[in-house]
GROMACS .gro file of C-alpha atoms in nm:
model
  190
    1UNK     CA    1  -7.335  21.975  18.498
    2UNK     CA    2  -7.316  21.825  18.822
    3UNK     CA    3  -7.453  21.454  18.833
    4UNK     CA    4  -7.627  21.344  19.181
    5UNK     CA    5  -7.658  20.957  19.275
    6UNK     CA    6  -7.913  20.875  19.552
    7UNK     CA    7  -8.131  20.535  19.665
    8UNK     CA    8  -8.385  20.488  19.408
    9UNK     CA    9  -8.601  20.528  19.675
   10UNK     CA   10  -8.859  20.809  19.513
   11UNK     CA   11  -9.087  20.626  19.300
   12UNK     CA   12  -9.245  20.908  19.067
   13UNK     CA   13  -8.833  20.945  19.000
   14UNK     CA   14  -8.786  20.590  18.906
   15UNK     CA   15  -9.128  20.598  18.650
   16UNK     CA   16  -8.963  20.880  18.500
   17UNK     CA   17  -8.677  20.702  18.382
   18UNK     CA   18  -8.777  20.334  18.353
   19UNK     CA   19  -9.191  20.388  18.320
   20UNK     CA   20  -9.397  20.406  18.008
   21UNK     CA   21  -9.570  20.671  17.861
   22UNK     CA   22  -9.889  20.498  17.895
   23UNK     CA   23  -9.984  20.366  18.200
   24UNK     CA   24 -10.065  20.043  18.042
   25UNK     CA   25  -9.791  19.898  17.866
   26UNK     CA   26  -9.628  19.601  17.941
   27UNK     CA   27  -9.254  19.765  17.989
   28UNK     CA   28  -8.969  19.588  18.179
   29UNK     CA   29  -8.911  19.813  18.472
   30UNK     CA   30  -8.616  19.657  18.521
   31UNK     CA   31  -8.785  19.381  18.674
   32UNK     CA   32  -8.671  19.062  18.440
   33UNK     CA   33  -8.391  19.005  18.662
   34UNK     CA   34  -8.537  19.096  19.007
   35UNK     CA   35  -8.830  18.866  19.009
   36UNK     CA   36  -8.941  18.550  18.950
   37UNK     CA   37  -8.998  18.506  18.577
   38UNK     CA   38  -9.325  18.349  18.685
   39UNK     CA   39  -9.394  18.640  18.847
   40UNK     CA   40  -9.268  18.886  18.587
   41UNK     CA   41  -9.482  18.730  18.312
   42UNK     CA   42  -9.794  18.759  18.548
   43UNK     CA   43  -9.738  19.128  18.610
   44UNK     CA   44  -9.936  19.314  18.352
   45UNK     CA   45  -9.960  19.684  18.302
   46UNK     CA   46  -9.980  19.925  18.578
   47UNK     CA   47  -9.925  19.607  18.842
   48UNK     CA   48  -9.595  19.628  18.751
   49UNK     CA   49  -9.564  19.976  18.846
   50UNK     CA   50  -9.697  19.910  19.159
   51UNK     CA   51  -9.480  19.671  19.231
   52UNK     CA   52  -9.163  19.912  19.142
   53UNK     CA   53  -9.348  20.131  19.381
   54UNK     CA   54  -9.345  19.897  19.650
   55UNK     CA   55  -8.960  19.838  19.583
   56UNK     CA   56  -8.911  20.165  19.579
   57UNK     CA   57  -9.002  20.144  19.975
   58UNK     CA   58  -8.852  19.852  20.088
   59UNK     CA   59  -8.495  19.858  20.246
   60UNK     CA   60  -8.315  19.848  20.061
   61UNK     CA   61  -8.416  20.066  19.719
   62UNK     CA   62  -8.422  19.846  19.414
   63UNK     CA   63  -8.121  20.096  19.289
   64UNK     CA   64  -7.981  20.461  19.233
   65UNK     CA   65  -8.115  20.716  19.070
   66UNK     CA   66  -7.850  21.006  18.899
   67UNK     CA   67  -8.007  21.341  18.916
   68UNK     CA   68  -7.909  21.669  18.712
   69UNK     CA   69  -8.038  21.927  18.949
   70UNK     CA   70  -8.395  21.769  19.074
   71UNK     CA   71  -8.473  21.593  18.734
   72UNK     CA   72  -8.408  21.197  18.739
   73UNK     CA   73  -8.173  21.130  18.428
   74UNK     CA   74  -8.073  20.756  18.464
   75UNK     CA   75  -8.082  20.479  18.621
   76UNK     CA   76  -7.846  20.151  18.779
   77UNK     CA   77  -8.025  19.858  18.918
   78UNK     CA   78  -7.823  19.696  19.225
   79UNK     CA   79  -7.913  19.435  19.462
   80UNK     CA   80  -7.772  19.145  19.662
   81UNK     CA   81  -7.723  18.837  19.394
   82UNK     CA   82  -7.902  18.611  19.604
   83UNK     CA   83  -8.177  18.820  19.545
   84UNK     CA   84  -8.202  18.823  19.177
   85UNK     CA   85  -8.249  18.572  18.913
   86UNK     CA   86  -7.829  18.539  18.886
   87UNK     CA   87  -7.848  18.308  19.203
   88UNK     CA   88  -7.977  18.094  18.941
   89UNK     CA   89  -7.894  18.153  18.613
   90UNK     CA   90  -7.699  17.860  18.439
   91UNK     CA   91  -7.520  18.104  18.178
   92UNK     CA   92  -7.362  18.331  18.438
   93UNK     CA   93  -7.143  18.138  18.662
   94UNK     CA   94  -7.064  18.191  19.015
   95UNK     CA   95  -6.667  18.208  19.100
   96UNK     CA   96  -6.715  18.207  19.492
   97UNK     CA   97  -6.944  18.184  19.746
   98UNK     CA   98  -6.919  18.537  19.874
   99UNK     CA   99  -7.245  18.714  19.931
  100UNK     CA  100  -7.161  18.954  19.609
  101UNK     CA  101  -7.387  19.255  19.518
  102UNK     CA  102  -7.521  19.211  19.115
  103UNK     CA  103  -7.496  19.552  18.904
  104UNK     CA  104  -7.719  19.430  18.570
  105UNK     CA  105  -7.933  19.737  18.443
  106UNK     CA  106  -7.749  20.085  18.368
  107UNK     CA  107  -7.972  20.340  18.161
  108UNK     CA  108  -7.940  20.718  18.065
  109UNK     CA  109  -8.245  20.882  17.915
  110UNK     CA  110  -8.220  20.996  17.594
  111UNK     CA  111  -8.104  21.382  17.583
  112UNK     CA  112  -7.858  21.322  17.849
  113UNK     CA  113  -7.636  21.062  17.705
  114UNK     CA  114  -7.260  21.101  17.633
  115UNK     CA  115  -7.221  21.300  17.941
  116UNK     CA  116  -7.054  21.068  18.165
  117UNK     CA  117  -7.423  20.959  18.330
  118UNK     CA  118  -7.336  20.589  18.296
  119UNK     CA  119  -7.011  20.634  18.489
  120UNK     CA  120  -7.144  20.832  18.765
  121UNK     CA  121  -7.424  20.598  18.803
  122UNK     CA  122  -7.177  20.277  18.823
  123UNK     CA  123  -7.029  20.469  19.087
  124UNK     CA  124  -7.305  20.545  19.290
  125UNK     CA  125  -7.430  20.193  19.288
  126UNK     CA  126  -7.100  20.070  19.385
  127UNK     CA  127  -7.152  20.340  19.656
  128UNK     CA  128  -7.470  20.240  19.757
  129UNK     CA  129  -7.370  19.867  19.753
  130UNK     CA  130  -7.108  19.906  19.947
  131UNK     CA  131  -7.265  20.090  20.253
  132UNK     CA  132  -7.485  19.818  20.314
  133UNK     CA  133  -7.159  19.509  20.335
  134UNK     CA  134  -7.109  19.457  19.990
  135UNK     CA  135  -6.769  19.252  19.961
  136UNK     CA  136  -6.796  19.238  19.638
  137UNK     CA  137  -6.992  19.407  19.293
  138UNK     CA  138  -7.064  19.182  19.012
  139UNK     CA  139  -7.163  19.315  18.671
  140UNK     CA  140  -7.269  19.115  18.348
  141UNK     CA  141  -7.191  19.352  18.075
  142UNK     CA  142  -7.152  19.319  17.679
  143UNK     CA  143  -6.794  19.260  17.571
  144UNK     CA  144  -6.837  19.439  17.248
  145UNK     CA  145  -6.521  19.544  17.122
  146UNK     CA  146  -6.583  19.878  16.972
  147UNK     CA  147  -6.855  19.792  16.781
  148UNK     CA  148  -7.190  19.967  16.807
  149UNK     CA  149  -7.455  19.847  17.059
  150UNK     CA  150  -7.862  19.887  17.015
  151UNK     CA  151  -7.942  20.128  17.294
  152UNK     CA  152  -8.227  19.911  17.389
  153UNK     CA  153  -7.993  19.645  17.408
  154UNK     CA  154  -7.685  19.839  17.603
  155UNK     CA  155  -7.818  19.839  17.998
  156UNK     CA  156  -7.622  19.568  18.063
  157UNK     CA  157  -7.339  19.807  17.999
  158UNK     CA  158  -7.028  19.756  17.847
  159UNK     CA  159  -6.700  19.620  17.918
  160UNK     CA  160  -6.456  19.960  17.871
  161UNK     CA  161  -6.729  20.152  18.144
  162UNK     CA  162  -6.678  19.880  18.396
  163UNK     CA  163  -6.299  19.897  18.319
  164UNK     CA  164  -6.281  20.251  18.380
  165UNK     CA  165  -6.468  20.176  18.721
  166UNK     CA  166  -6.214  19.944  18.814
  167UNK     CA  167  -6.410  19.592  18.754
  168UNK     CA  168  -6.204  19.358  18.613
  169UNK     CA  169  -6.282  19.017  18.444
  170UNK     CA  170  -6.303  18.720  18.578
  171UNK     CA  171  -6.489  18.464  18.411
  172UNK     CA  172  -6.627  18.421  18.055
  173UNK     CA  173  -7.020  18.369  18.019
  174UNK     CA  174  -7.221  18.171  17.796
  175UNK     CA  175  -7.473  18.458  17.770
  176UNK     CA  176  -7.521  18.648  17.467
  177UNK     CA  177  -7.706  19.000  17.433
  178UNK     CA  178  -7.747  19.182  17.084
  179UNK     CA  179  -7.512  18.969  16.966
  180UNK     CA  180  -7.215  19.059  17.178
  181UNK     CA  181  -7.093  18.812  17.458
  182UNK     CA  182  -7.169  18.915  17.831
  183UNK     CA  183  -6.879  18.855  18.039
  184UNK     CA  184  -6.863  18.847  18.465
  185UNK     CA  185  -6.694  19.180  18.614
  186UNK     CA  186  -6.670  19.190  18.942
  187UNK     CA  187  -6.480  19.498  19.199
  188UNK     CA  188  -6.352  19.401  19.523
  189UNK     CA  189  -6.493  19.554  19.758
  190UNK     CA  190  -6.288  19.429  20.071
   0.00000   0.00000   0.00000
């Protein structure tokens, strides 16, 4: 199998990993972190689809897409910090003042997991951050120490993925997912 990473940048691609099956539900779309949670609570529905859509055309894409062939099989969300809800979070802490890239959302769809998705798609969003001035990638995943992670609950990633992708720690968090510590990971980009 050979794994493709590209700019989230095809929509229909983007509601076949993240959508729902019906068009109404109320699913994140990997918008709890992008937006506003004002903004994310008001979205109901197929608005929030529409407004992935209208990411999805902006410059740049609200992430990367990994492709087997032409079928969409996960997803990594990447995006300036400064232009998520970490420029303001008070459990996540900022170390510098560099204008660092945030890496929060990695998800596989089920049938291709344990295939080495997740890795390729850290990669391509370090990729993607990087050709457009990254210094530096940030991500926020779950320090879990071997022990089993809900799926639902695993797109923040976890610690031995970002390891292997050459993020290292550098700052404790006080934010707590599924019961497992997040922790700041950041690669140097420079």
């Amino acid at each position: 199998m050979a794994i493709e990473v590209r700019p989230a940048a095809v929509f229909e691609d983007v509601h076949a990993v993240l959508g729902p099956k019906s068009p109404g539900a109320n699913v994140c779309w990997c918008l709890s972190y992008r937006i506003p949670s004002k903004l994310n609570n008001e979205l109901r529905g197929p608005a929030r689809g529409e407004y992935v859509a209208g990411l999805c055309r902006a410059d740049p894409p609200p992430g990367v897409l990994a492709y087997d062939g032409d079928e969409p099989v996960g997803w990594a969300a990447v995006a300036p910090r400064s232009a998520t809800s970490f420029a303001r979070n008070r459990k996540i802490p900022h170390v510098d003042d560099l204008p660092v890239w945030s890496l929060w959302c990695v998800r596989v769809r089920p049938g291709h997991r344990k295939q080495g998705i997740s890795h390729a798609l850290i990669a391509g969003a370090v990729d993607f951050a990087r050709d457009r001035g990254a210094p530096v990638v940030e991500a926020y995943p779950l320090d879990n120490a071997g022990a089993r992670v809900d799926l639902t609950m695993a797109y923040a990633g976890l610690r031995k993925n970002f390891e292997r992708a050459g993020f290292v720690h550098v700052a404790d968090t006080t934010s707590v997912l599924a019961g497992h510590p997040r922790i700041l990971m950041r690669l140097d980009l420079r």
